[in-house]
Amino acid sequence: MVVPGGKAGGRDGGRSALRMPLAAPSRLRDLSATSLARWRTGLREFDFVLGGGLVPGSLTLIGGEPGIGKSTLLLQVAARLEAAGRTVLYASGEESADQLRLRADRLGEGAGAVHAIGETILEQVLAAAVAVNADVLILDSIQTVATESLESAPGNVGQVRECAGLLMRFAKATGTAVFVVGHVTRGGSIAGPKTLEHIVDTVLYFEGESALDYRLLRATKNRFGPVDELGVFSMTEQGLEPVTNPSALFLAARAAGVSGSAVTALMEGTRPVLVEVQALAARAGYGTPQRVATGLDPKRLAVLLAVLDRRAGVSFADLDVFVQATAGVRLVEPGADLAVAAALLSSLNDRPVPADALFLGEIGLGGEIRPAAGIERRVSEASRLGFTRIFGAAKSLVSIPGAELVRLDNLSDLVRAIAA
Ligand code: TYD
Ligand code: MG
């Protein structure tokens, strides 16, 4: 380790040679234990994903594809914060202040009090934030600003990193809460959010199929709150509306009595959310049958197909297989395995699963069905929405009032249960 001042002065001289201003360390117990101050926006899902509101002095990245709604969301946030008595500066390198005004008018959120500036030089943006004494600074986007200290063009990796570093220092030094927008493309190719993730305090991703009228906000990193919380918004002419019952929304488009559909309950952060898994097994054309998974790791699908074949004697070898989760939701949890298998079997037999069935469990390589974590919370969410027949691991199942439990030891049990 290199110590400033070095050891050159010898044992004793080393100390006096350390000409650093001393910020005296404190014992942790002597530091005031007041909980973090948080500014609520009142946009319920947004506050929830942040961990209960915005932390002063924090730097938050909002990533997402162009057109997904980042600017809309942040302008709404700005309006809400202004209404709550915070001073907000919305700096845009993408739109002029006049364009922002038009957007604000369309939102009908009363964003009139928000300060706006169209600017691409970071130093100017920071000066403007200081000039209006902003509590909150929104910078849209990191790819369109540049610091004067570097020659390179905006969007260049060096610029993006340097600007993020400056914003972080600004946030910490002034206590301003800073949001920065970062565009990502489907390929994730451009310099942006990925380079920034380790610099910022909090990373939010805003996603959703652009054709559908709802959007998901997810925290993938949060120094001040839990990660993986999911916020759900619906898109309207007036902007984004928090969705009170995401499960109902995700299941709204579900057609009753159709084969190849099964519902599971995922834990999204601390909340259970019901999602539909759809599968279609169709006679393959020439060549290798296709396996297409959307919202599910293709490798996981391959594993499940192999286990179904070897452990339950159900082969999809000559069939094209397509599996998808309710658009935008990802089945990363192993607890969703059982629903994927059920949807596959249902499609293969062309027989719908019972309308009130919920599938919850992980499938092992031996074909055994293992309990999913947090089953009570999931089942209570499910029964609220009328899913009262719970297919799950024989071992896990505790008794849950109002729900019938179908106990499964292995995949063969599932095959029988679904055919019954
Ligand atoms: P925008 O916020 O500009 O996306 P981004 O900043 O991520 O590129 O939104 C894209 C378009 O969608 C814009 O024309 C406004 C429209 N829109 C709505 O009409 N309602 C909404 O709720 C949202 C989010 C967007
Ligand atoms: Mg935008």
Short mmCIF file of C-alpha atoms and ligand atoms in Angstrom, two decimals:
data_model
loop_
_atom_site.label_atom_id
_atom_site.label_comp_id
_atom_site.label_asym_id
_atom_site.label_seq_id
_atom_site.Cartn_x
_atom_site.Cartn_y
_atom_site.Cartn_z
CA MET A 1 0.00 0.00 0.00
CA VAL A 2 1.25 3.45 -0.77
CA VAL A 3 0.85 5.89 2.08
CA PRO A 4 0.87 9.59 1.16
CA GLY A 5 4.05 11.04 2.58
CA GLY A 6 5.60 7.60 2.53
CA LYS A 7 7.87 6.02 5.07
CA ALA A 8 10.68 8.21 3.95
CA GLY A 9 10.77 10.14 7.18
CA GLY A 10 11.38 7.01 9.22
CA ARG A 11 9.31 5.69 12.09
CA ASP A 12 8.61 8.99 13.65
CA GLY A 13 8.86 11.28 10.68
CA GLY A 14 6.22 9.31 8.84
CA ARG A 15 3.50 10.74 11.00
CA SER A 16 4.44 14.37 10.61
CA ALA A 17 4.98 13.84 6.90
CA LEU A 18 1.32 12.88 6.54
CA ARG A 19 0.16 16.32 5.63
CA MET A 20 -3.39 15.29 5.08
CA PRO A 21 -6.30 17.16 6.53
CA LEU A 22 -7.60 14.92 9.26
CA ALA A 23 -11.24 14.08 9.12
CA ALA A 24 -11.45 12.55 12.55
CA PRO A 25 -12.94 9.07 12.50
CA SER A 26 -15.69 8.32 14.98
CA ARG A 27 -16.75 5.14 16.64
CA LEU A 28 -19.86 3.84 14.92
CA ARG A 29 -21.81 3.82 18.16
CA ASP A 30 -21.13 7.52 18.65
CA LEU A 31 -22.61 8.43 15.30
CA SER A 32 -26.20 9.56 15.47
CA ALA A 33 -28.49 6.68 14.68
CA THR A 34 -31.19 8.73 13.06
CA SER A 35 -32.69 6.78 10.22
CA LEU A 36 -32.08 7.99 6.70
CA ALA A 37 -34.20 10.92 5.76
CA ARG A 38 -36.33 10.06 2.76
CA TRP A 39 -38.30 12.21 0.40
CA ARG A 40 -41.44 10.56 -0.78
CA THR A 41 -42.71 11.32 -4.23
CA GLY A 42 -46.19 10.00 -3.51
CA LEU A 43 -45.89 7.94 -6.70
CA ARG A 44 -46.42 4.79 -4.70
CA GLU A 45 -44.64 2.17 -6.81
CA PHE A 46 -41.67 4.48 -7.34
CA ASP A 47 -41.18 5.13 -3.62
CA PHE A 48 -41.59 1.43 -2.93
CA VAL A 49 -38.88 0.36 -5.39
CA LEU A 50 -36.48 2.96 -3.96
CA GLY A 51 -36.99 1.46 -0.51
CA GLY A 52 -39.42 4.03 0.87
CA GLY A 53 -38.47 7.22 -0.92
CA LEU A 54 -35.56 9.19 -2.21
CA VAL A 55 -32.43 9.57 -0.09
CA PRO A 56 -30.82 13.05 -0.09
CA GLY A 57 -27.27 12.99 -1.47
CA SER A 58 -27.85 9.79 -3.41
CA LEU A 59 -27.08 9.15 -7.07
CA THR A 60 -29.62 7.00 -8.87
CA LEU A 61 -29.35 5.66 -12.40
CA ILE A 62 -32.52 4.98 -14.35
CA GLY A 63 -31.77 2.72 -17.28
CA GLY A 64 -34.06 1.55 -20.04
CA GLU A 65 -34.58 1.38 -23.77
CA PRO A 66 -35.30 4.58 -25.65
CA GLY A 67 -39.03 5.32 -25.66
CA ILE A 68 -39.84 3.15 -22.67
CA GLY A 69 -40.91 6.13 -20.57
CA LYS A 70 -37.91 7.25 -18.49
CA SER A 71 -38.36 10.95 -19.15
CA THR A 72 -42.09 10.73 -18.52
CA LEU A 73 -41.55 8.97 -15.21
CA LEU A 74 -38.90 11.43 -14.04
CA LEU A 75 -40.95 14.46 -15.00
CA GLN A 76 -43.81 13.05 -12.93
CA VAL A 77 -41.39 12.44 -10.07
CA ALA A 78 -40.13 16.02 -10.43
CA ALA A 79 -43.69 17.39 -10.30
CA ARG A 80 -44.52 15.34 -7.21
CA LEU A 81 -41.35 16.39 -5.41
CA GLU A 82 -41.96 20.06 -6.20
CA ALA A 83 -45.48 19.70 -4.88
CA ALA A 84 -43.99 18.27 -1.69
CA GLY A 85 -41.83 21.36 -1.26
CA ARG A 86 -38.54 20.23 -2.85
CA THR A 87 -36.78 22.30 -5.47
CA VAL A 88 -36.17 20.24 -8.58
CA LEU A 89 -34.03 20.99 -11.62
CA TYR A 90 -34.74 18.92 -14.71
CA ALA A 91 -31.74 19.21 -17.02
CA SER A 92 -32.18 17.71 -20.45
CA GLY A 93 -29.64 17.23 -23.17
CA GLU A 94 -32.29 15.59 -25.30
CA GLU A 95 -35.09 18.10 -25.24
CA SER A 96 -35.24 21.87 -24.98
CA ALA A 97 -36.94 23.50 -22.01
CA ASP A 98 -39.85 24.29 -24.37
CA GLN A 99 -40.27 20.65 -25.32
CA LEU A 100 -40.21 19.73 -21.64
CA ARG A 101 -42.96 22.27 -21.10
CA LEU A 102 -45.12 20.59 -23.74
CA ARG A 103 -44.54 17.22 -22.14
CA ALA A 104 -45.39 18.65 -18.73
CA ASP A 105 -48.65 20.08 -20.06
CA ARG A 106 -49.63 16.71 -21.45
CA LEU A 107 -48.99 14.98 -18.13
CA GLY A 108 -51.38 17.13 -16.16
CA GLU A 109 -49.32 16.51 -13.03
CA GLY A 110 -48.78 20.19 -12.39
CA ALA A 111 -45.08 20.17 -13.25
CA GLY A 112 -45.20 23.94 -13.72
CA ALA A 113 -42.99 24.70 -10.74
CA VAL A 114 -40.17 22.40 -11.85
CA HIS A 115 -37.05 24.23 -13.04
CA ALA A 116 -35.94 23.12 -16.48
CA ILE A 117 -32.86 23.66 -18.61
CA GLY A 118 -31.76 22.31 -21.96
CA GLU A 119 -28.01 21.87 -21.56
CA THR A 120 -25.29 19.43 -22.52
CA ILE A 121 -22.31 20.72 -20.57
CA LEU A 122 -22.23 19.10 -17.18
CA GLU A 123 -20.51 22.00 -15.42
CA GLN A 124 -23.32 24.29 -16.60
CA VAL A 125 -25.93 21.87 -15.32
CA LEU A 126 -24.27 21.71 -11.91
CA ALA A 127 -23.96 25.51 -11.79
CA ALA A 128 -27.66 25.79 -12.60
CA ALA A 129 -28.49 23.32 -9.82
CA VAL A 130 -26.50 25.42 -7.37
CA ALA A 131 -28.10 28.64 -8.66
CA VAL A 132 -31.65 27.44 -8.00
CA ASN A 133 -30.56 25.66 -4.82
CA ALA A 134 -31.94 22.38 -6.08
CA ASP A 135 -32.75 19.57 -3.65
CA VAL A 136 -33.13 17.22 -6.56
CA LEU A 137 -31.31 17.20 -9.90
CA ILE A 138 -32.53 15.12 -12.81
CA LEU A 139 -30.12 14.69 -15.72
CA ASP A 140 -31.60 13.32 -18.93
CA SER A 141 -29.45 11.65 -20.18
CA ILE A 142 -25.89 10.68 -19.27
CA GLN A 143 -25.23 9.94 -22.94
CA THR A 144 -25.94 13.51 -24.00
CA VAL A 145 -23.81 15.44 -21.50
CA ALA A 146 -20.09 16.04 -21.45
CA THR A 147 -17.66 17.53 -18.99
CA GLU A 148 -15.45 20.36 -20.23
CA SER A 149 -12.46 18.61 -18.70
CA LEU A 150 -12.44 15.94 -21.40
CA GLU A 151 -12.15 16.47 -25.12
CA SER A 152 -14.14 13.43 -26.13
CA ALA A 153 -17.71 13.45 -27.38
CA PRO A 154 -20.75 12.85 -25.20
CA GLY A 155 -21.64 9.19 -24.86
CA ASN A 156 -18.03 8.07 -25.03
CA VAL A 157 -17.14 5.66 -22.19
CA GLY A 158 -14.59 8.03 -20.68
CA GLN A 159 -17.11 10.87 -20.69
CA VAL A 160 -19.86 8.78 -19.21
CA ARG A 161 -17.62 7.62 -16.39
CA GLU A 162 -16.12 11.01 -15.67
CA CYS A 163 -19.54 12.67 -15.65
CA ALA A 164 -20.89 10.02 -13.30
CA GLY A 165 -17.95 10.57 -10.97
CA LEU A 166 -18.56 14.32 -10.97
CA LEU A 167 -22.26 13.81 -10.31
CA MET A 168 -21.48 11.50 -7.42
CA ARG A 169 -19.15 14.04 -5.84
CA PHE A 170 -21.72 16.76 -6.38
CA ALA A 171 -24.45 14.68 -4.77
CA LYS A 172 -22.37 13.85 -1.72
CA ALA A 173 -20.92 17.35 -1.30
CA THR A 174 -24.24 19.20 -1.59
CA GLY A 175 -26.75 16.63 -0.36
CA THR A 176 -28.61 16.94 -3.65
CA ALA A 177 -30.43 13.80 -4.73
CA VAL A 178 -29.39 13.15 -8.32
CA PHE A 179 -31.12 11.03 -10.95
CA VAL A 180 -29.40 10.21 -14.18
CA VAL A 181 -31.04 8.62 -17.17
CA GLY A 182 -29.08 6.05 -19.15
CA HIS A 183 -30.33 4.57 -22.40
CA VAL A 184 -29.76 0.91 -23.05
CA THR A 185 -30.35 -0.86 -26.28
CA ARG A 186 -31.57 -4.42 -26.49
CA GLY A 187 -28.03 -5.47 -27.25
CA GLY A 188 -26.78 -3.38 -24.33
CA SER A 189 -24.03 -2.27 -26.68
CA ILE A 190 -23.70 1.44 -26.08
CA ALA A 191 -21.58 2.94 -23.34
CA GLY A 192 -23.94 3.63 -20.55
CA PRO A 193 -25.67 1.93 -17.69
CA LYS A 194 -23.32 -1.06 -17.51
CA THR A 195 -20.28 1.16 -17.05
CA LEU A 196 -22.11 3.18 -14.41
CA GLU A 197 -23.59 0.52 -12.23
CA HIS A 198 -20.67 0.28 -9.85
CA ILE A 199 -20.33 4.05 -9.51
CA VAL A 200 -23.87 4.98 -8.55
CA ASP A 201 -25.75 4.24 -5.32
CA THR A 202 -28.88 2.87 -6.87
CA VAL A 203 -29.72 1.34 -10.23
CA LEU A 204 -33.29 1.22 -11.44
CA TYR A 205 -34.29 -0.42 -14.70
CA PHE A 206 -37.45 0.55 -16.46
CA GLU A 207 -38.71 -2.09 -18.84
CA GLY A 208 -41.68 -3.63 -20.57
CA GLU A 209 -42.74 -4.58 -24.06
CA SER A 210 -43.26 -1.23 -25.72
CA ALA A 211 -46.47 -2.48 -27.35
CA LEU A 212 -48.06 -3.27 -23.99
CA ASP A 213 -49.47 -0.57 -21.82
CA TYR A 214 -47.65 -1.40 -18.63
CA ARG A 215 -44.12 -0.88 -17.43
CA LEU A 216 -41.97 -2.54 -14.78
CA LEU A 217 -39.51 -0.68 -12.59
CA ARG A 218 -36.91 -2.78 -10.85
CA ALA A 219 -34.05 -1.93 -8.49
CA THR A 220 -31.02 -4.05 -9.37
CA LYS A 221 -28.74 -2.26 -6.93
CA ASN A 222 -29.69 -0.18 -3.94
CA ARG A 223 -27.36 1.08 -1.24
CA PHE A 224 -30.37 2.36 0.69
CA GLY A 225 -32.93 -0.36 0.29
CA PRO A 226 -33.77 -3.83 -0.93
CA VAL A 227 -33.01 -4.97 -4.46
CA ASP A 228 -35.25 -6.79 -6.89
CA GLU A 229 -38.37 -5.01 -5.78
CA LEU A 230 -40.76 -4.66 -8.66
CA GLY A 231 -42.88 -1.60 -9.28
CA VAL A 232 -45.66 -1.81 -11.83
CA PHE A 233 -47.13 1.11 -13.74
CA SER A 234 -49.72 1.35 -16.43
CA MET A 235 -49.19 3.83 -19.22
CA THR A 236 -51.91 6.33 -19.92
CA GLU A 237 -52.24 9.51 -21.95
CA GLN A 238 -51.60 11.40 -18.70
CA GLY A 239 -48.47 9.45 -17.86
CA LEU A 240 -47.66 6.52 -15.63
CA GLU A 241 -50.17 5.29 -13.07
CA PRO A 242 -49.03 2.98 -10.26
CA VAL A 243 -50.81 -0.37 -10.48
CA THR A 244 -52.33 -1.47 -7.20
CA ASN A 245 -52.78 -5.10 -8.07
CA PRO A 246 -50.02 -6.33 -10.41
CA SER A 247 -51.17 -9.96 -10.27
CA ALA A 248 -54.61 -9.09 -11.57
CA LEU A 249 -53.05 -7.05 -14.37
CA PHE A 250 -50.66 -9.83 -15.38
CA LEU A 251 -53.47 -12.36 -15.49
CA ALA A 252 -56.02 -10.07 -17.12
CA ALA A 253 -55.26 -11.25 -20.65
CA ARG A 254 -55.38 -14.91 -19.72
CA ALA A 255 -57.88 -16.92 -21.71
CA ALA A 256 -59.75 -19.47 -19.65
CA GLY A 257 -59.89 -23.07 -20.77
CA VAL A 258 -56.91 -22.92 -23.12
CA SER A 259 -54.27 -25.61 -22.95
CA GLY A 260 -50.61 -24.78 -22.39
CA SER A 261 -51.18 -22.20 -19.69
CA ALA A 262 -50.24 -22.44 -16.01
CA VAL A 263 -50.03 -19.86 -13.27
CA THR A 264 -47.32 -19.55 -10.65
CA ALA A 265 -46.54 -17.08 -7.89
CA LEU A 266 -43.12 -15.47 -8.00
CA MET A 267 -41.50 -13.49 -5.23
CA GLU A 268 -40.56 -10.18 -6.77
CA GLY A 269 -38.43 -8.73 -3.99
CA THR A 270 -40.67 -8.88 -0.96
CA ARG A 271 -43.96 -9.12 -2.83
CA PRO A 272 -45.60 -12.17 -4.33
CA VAL A 273 -46.79 -11.66 -7.90
CA LEU A 274 -48.84 -14.10 -9.94
CA VAL A 275 -47.76 -14.70 -13.51
CA GLU A 276 -48.93 -16.90 -16.33
CA VAL A 277 -46.56 -19.29 -18.06
CA GLN A 278 -47.56 -20.28 -21.58
CA ALA A 279 -46.19 -23.21 -23.53
CA LEU A 280 -46.81 -24.49 -26.99
CA ALA A 281 -45.57 -27.82 -28.27
CA ALA A 282 -46.07 -28.13 -32.00
CA ARG A 283 -45.02 -30.68 -34.57
CA ALA A 284 -41.57 -29.67 -35.80
CA GLY A 285 -40.81 -28.97 -39.41
CA TYR A 286 -37.58 -30.26 -40.89
CA GLY A 287 -34.31 -30.26 -39.00
CA THR A 288 -33.65 -29.77 -35.31
CA PRO A 289 -36.80 -28.89 -33.37
CA GLN A 290 -36.83 -25.35 -32.07
CA ARG A 291 -36.73 -24.38 -28.42
CA VAL A 292 -37.75 -20.79 -27.87
CA ALA A 293 -37.96 -19.34 -24.37
CA THR A 294 -39.08 -15.79 -23.61
CA GLY A 295 -38.71 -14.60 -20.04
CA LEU A 296 -37.05 -17.88 -19.15
CA ASP A 297 -33.44 -19.00 -19.50
CA PRO A 298 -33.31 -21.30 -22.57
CA LYS A 299 -30.91 -23.54 -20.65
CA ARG A 300 -33.47 -23.98 -17.89
CA LEU A 301 -36.03 -24.98 -20.50
CA ALA A 302 -33.58 -27.53 -21.92
CA VAL A 303 -33.03 -28.98 -18.43
CA LEU A 304 -36.77 -29.26 -17.77
CA LEU A 305 -37.39 -30.95 -21.12
CA ALA A 306 -34.59 -33.44 -20.42
CA VAL A 307 -35.93 -34.19 -16.94
CA LEU A 308 -39.47 -34.66 -18.29
CA ASP A 309 -38.09 -37.09 -20.84
CA ARG A 310 -35.84 -39.13 -18.57
CA ARG A 311 -37.77 -39.08 -15.30
CA ALA A 312 -41.37 -39.01 -16.42
CA GLY A 313 -41.11 -40.59 -19.85
CA VAL A 314 -42.63 -37.59 -21.61
CA SER A 315 -40.74 -36.73 -24.76
CA PHE A 316 -40.80 -33.49 -26.73
CA ALA A 317 -38.07 -34.76 -29.07
CA ASP A 318 -40.00 -34.26 -32.32
CA LEU A 319 -41.73 -31.10 -31.27
CA ASP A 320 -40.97 -27.44 -31.47
CA VAL A 321 -41.31 -25.99 -27.99
CA PHE A 322 -42.15 -22.39 -27.18
CA VAL A 323 -42.40 -21.10 -23.63
CA GLN A 324 -43.11 -17.58 -22.44
CA ALA A 325 -43.92 -15.76 -19.23
CA THR A 326 -46.43 -12.93 -19.01
CA ALA A 327 -44.70 -10.29 -21.09
CA GLY A 328 -41.87 -8.54 -19.33
CA VAL A 329 -41.70 -10.85 -16.32
CA ARG A 330 -38.70 -13.13 -15.95
CA LEU A 331 -38.88 -16.59 -14.49
CA VAL A 332 -35.55 -16.61 -12.72
CA GLU A 333 -36.80 -18.40 -9.64
CA PRO A 334 -36.54 -22.17 -9.60
CA GLY A 335 -39.95 -22.19 -7.89
CA ALA A 336 -41.45 -21.48 -11.34
CA ASP A 337 -40.22 -24.84 -12.72
CA LEU A 338 -43.41 -26.66 -11.85
CA ALA A 339 -45.55 -24.15 -13.73
CA VAL A 340 -43.32 -24.45 -16.81
CA ALA A 341 -43.60 -28.26 -16.69
CA ALA A 342 -47.35 -28.04 -16.16
CA ALA A 343 -47.78 -25.68 -19.12
CA LEU A 344 -45.66 -27.99 -21.29
CA LEU A 345 -47.65 -31.08 -20.31
CA SER A 346 -50.93 -29.25 -20.75
CA SER A 347 -49.94 -28.21 -24.27
CA LEU A 348 -48.73 -31.68 -25.12
CA ASN A 349 -52.03 -33.25 -24.01
CA ASP A 350 -54.00 -30.32 -25.36
CA ARG A 351 -55.84 -30.21 -22.07
CA PRO A 352 -56.21 -27.09 -19.96
CA VAL A 353 -55.12 -27.27 -16.34
CA PRO A 354 -57.85 -26.57 -13.76
CA ALA A 355 -58.81 -22.90 -13.79
CA ASP A 356 -58.04 -22.49 -10.09
CA ALA A 357 -54.66 -24.28 -10.18
CA LEU A 358 -51.44 -22.66 -9.01
CA PHE A 359 -48.09 -24.39 -9.54
CA LEU A 360 -45.26 -23.79 -7.11
CA GLY A 361 -42.10 -25.82 -6.86
CA GLU A 362 -38.61 -26.47 -8.09
CA ILE A 363 -37.80 -29.54 -10.19
CA GLY A 364 -34.56 -31.41 -9.48
CA LEU A 365 -32.56 -33.43 -11.97
CA GLY A 366 -33.96 -36.59 -10.41
CA GLY A 367 -37.46 -35.45 -11.28
CA GLU A 368 -38.14 -34.74 -7.62
CA ILE A 369 -40.23 -31.74 -6.72
CA ARG A 370 -38.78 -29.43 -4.12
CA PRO A 371 -40.48 -26.81 -2.03
CA ALA A 372 -40.41 -23.19 -3.09
CA ALA A 373 -39.43 -20.62 -0.48
CA GLY A 374 -41.96 -18.34 1.18
CA ILE A 375 -44.92 -20.48 0.21
CA GLU A 376 -47.43 -18.96 2.66
CA ARG A 377 -47.12 -15.46 1.23
CA ARG A 378 -47.42 -16.71 -2.30
CA VAL A 379 -50.40 -18.88 -1.59
CA SER A 380 -52.24 -16.14 0.23
CA GLU A 381 -51.77 -13.81 -2.76
CA ALA A 382 -52.95 -16.61 -5.05
CA SER A 383 -56.05 -17.42 -3.05
CA ARG A 384 -57.00 -13.75 -3.02
CA LEU A 385 -57.24 -14.04 -6.80
CA GLY A 386 -59.13 -17.31 -6.80
CA PHE A 387 -56.26 -19.77 -7.19
CA THR A 388 -57.08 -22.17 -4.42
CA ARG A 389 -55.77 -25.47 -5.75
CA ILE A 390 -52.05 -25.43 -5.06
CA PHE A 391 -49.84 -28.00 -6.80
CA GLY A 392 -46.57 -28.17 -4.91
CA ALA A 393 -43.91 -30.29 -3.26
CA ALA A 394 -45.28 -32.91 -0.87
CA LYS A 395 -42.60 -31.92 1.62
CA SER A 396 -43.19 -28.20 1.68
CA LEU A 397 -46.81 -28.09 2.12
CA VAL A 398 -48.03 -26.61 5.26
CA SER A 399 -51.75 -26.36 5.65
CA ILE A 400 -53.20 -23.15 4.35
CA PRO A 401 -56.80 -22.29 5.17
CA GLY A 402 -59.04 -21.95 2.14
CA ALA A 403 -56.60 -23.65 -0.23
CA GLU A 404 -56.54 -27.25 -1.35
CA LEU A 405 -53.05 -28.69 -1.57
CA VAL A 406 -52.11 -31.21 -4.22
CA ARG A 407 -48.98 -32.89 -2.94
CA LEU A 408 -46.45 -34.00 -5.53
CA ASP A 409 -43.30 -36.01 -4.88
CA ASN A 410 -42.00 -36.10 -8.41
CA LEU A 411 -42.74 -35.31 -12.04
CA SER A 412 -44.64 -38.54 -12.57
CA ASP A 413 -47.07 -37.32 -9.90
CA LEU A 414 -47.48 -34.11 -11.86
CA VAL A 415 -48.10 -35.99 -15.11
CA ARG A 416 -50.80 -38.04 -13.38
CA ALA A 417 -52.33 -35.04 -11.63
CA ILE A 418 -52.59 -33.10 -14.88
CA ALA A 419 -53.99 -36.00 -16.86
CA ALA A 420 -56.55 -36.72 -14.13
P1 TYD B 1 -40.47 8.86 -22.97
O1 TYD B 1 -40.75 9.17 -21.54
O2 TYD B 1 -40.07 9.99 -23.83
O3 TYD B 1 -39.39 7.69 -23.10
P2 TYD B 1 -37.80 7.70 -22.83
O4 TYD B 1 -37.47 8.92 -22.07
O5 TYD B 1 -37.53 6.44 -22.05
O6 TYD B 1 -37.14 7.64 -24.16
O7 TYD B 1 -41.80 8.16 -23.53
C1 TYD B 1 -41.92 7.75 -24.89
C2 TYD B 1 -43.25 8.15 -25.48
O8 TYD B 1 -44.33 7.51 -24.86
C3 TYD B 1 -43.53 9.65 -25.36
O9 TYD B 1 -43.95 10.08 -26.64
C4 TYD B 1 -44.64 9.77 -24.40
C5 TYD B 1 -45.32 8.45 -24.45
N1 TYD B 1 -45.88 8.05 -23.14
C6 TYD B 1 -47.22 8.21 -22.83
O10 TYD B 1 -48.00 8.73 -23.62
N2 TYD B 1 -47.69 7.80 -21.61
C7 TYD B 1 -46.86 7.25 -20.68
O11 TYD B 1 -47.32 6.87 -19.56
C8 TYD B 1 -45.47 7.07 -21.01
C9 TYD B 1 -44.51 6.45 -20.05
C10 TYD B 1 -45.03 7.48 -22.26
MG MG B 2 -36.27 10.52 -22.74
#
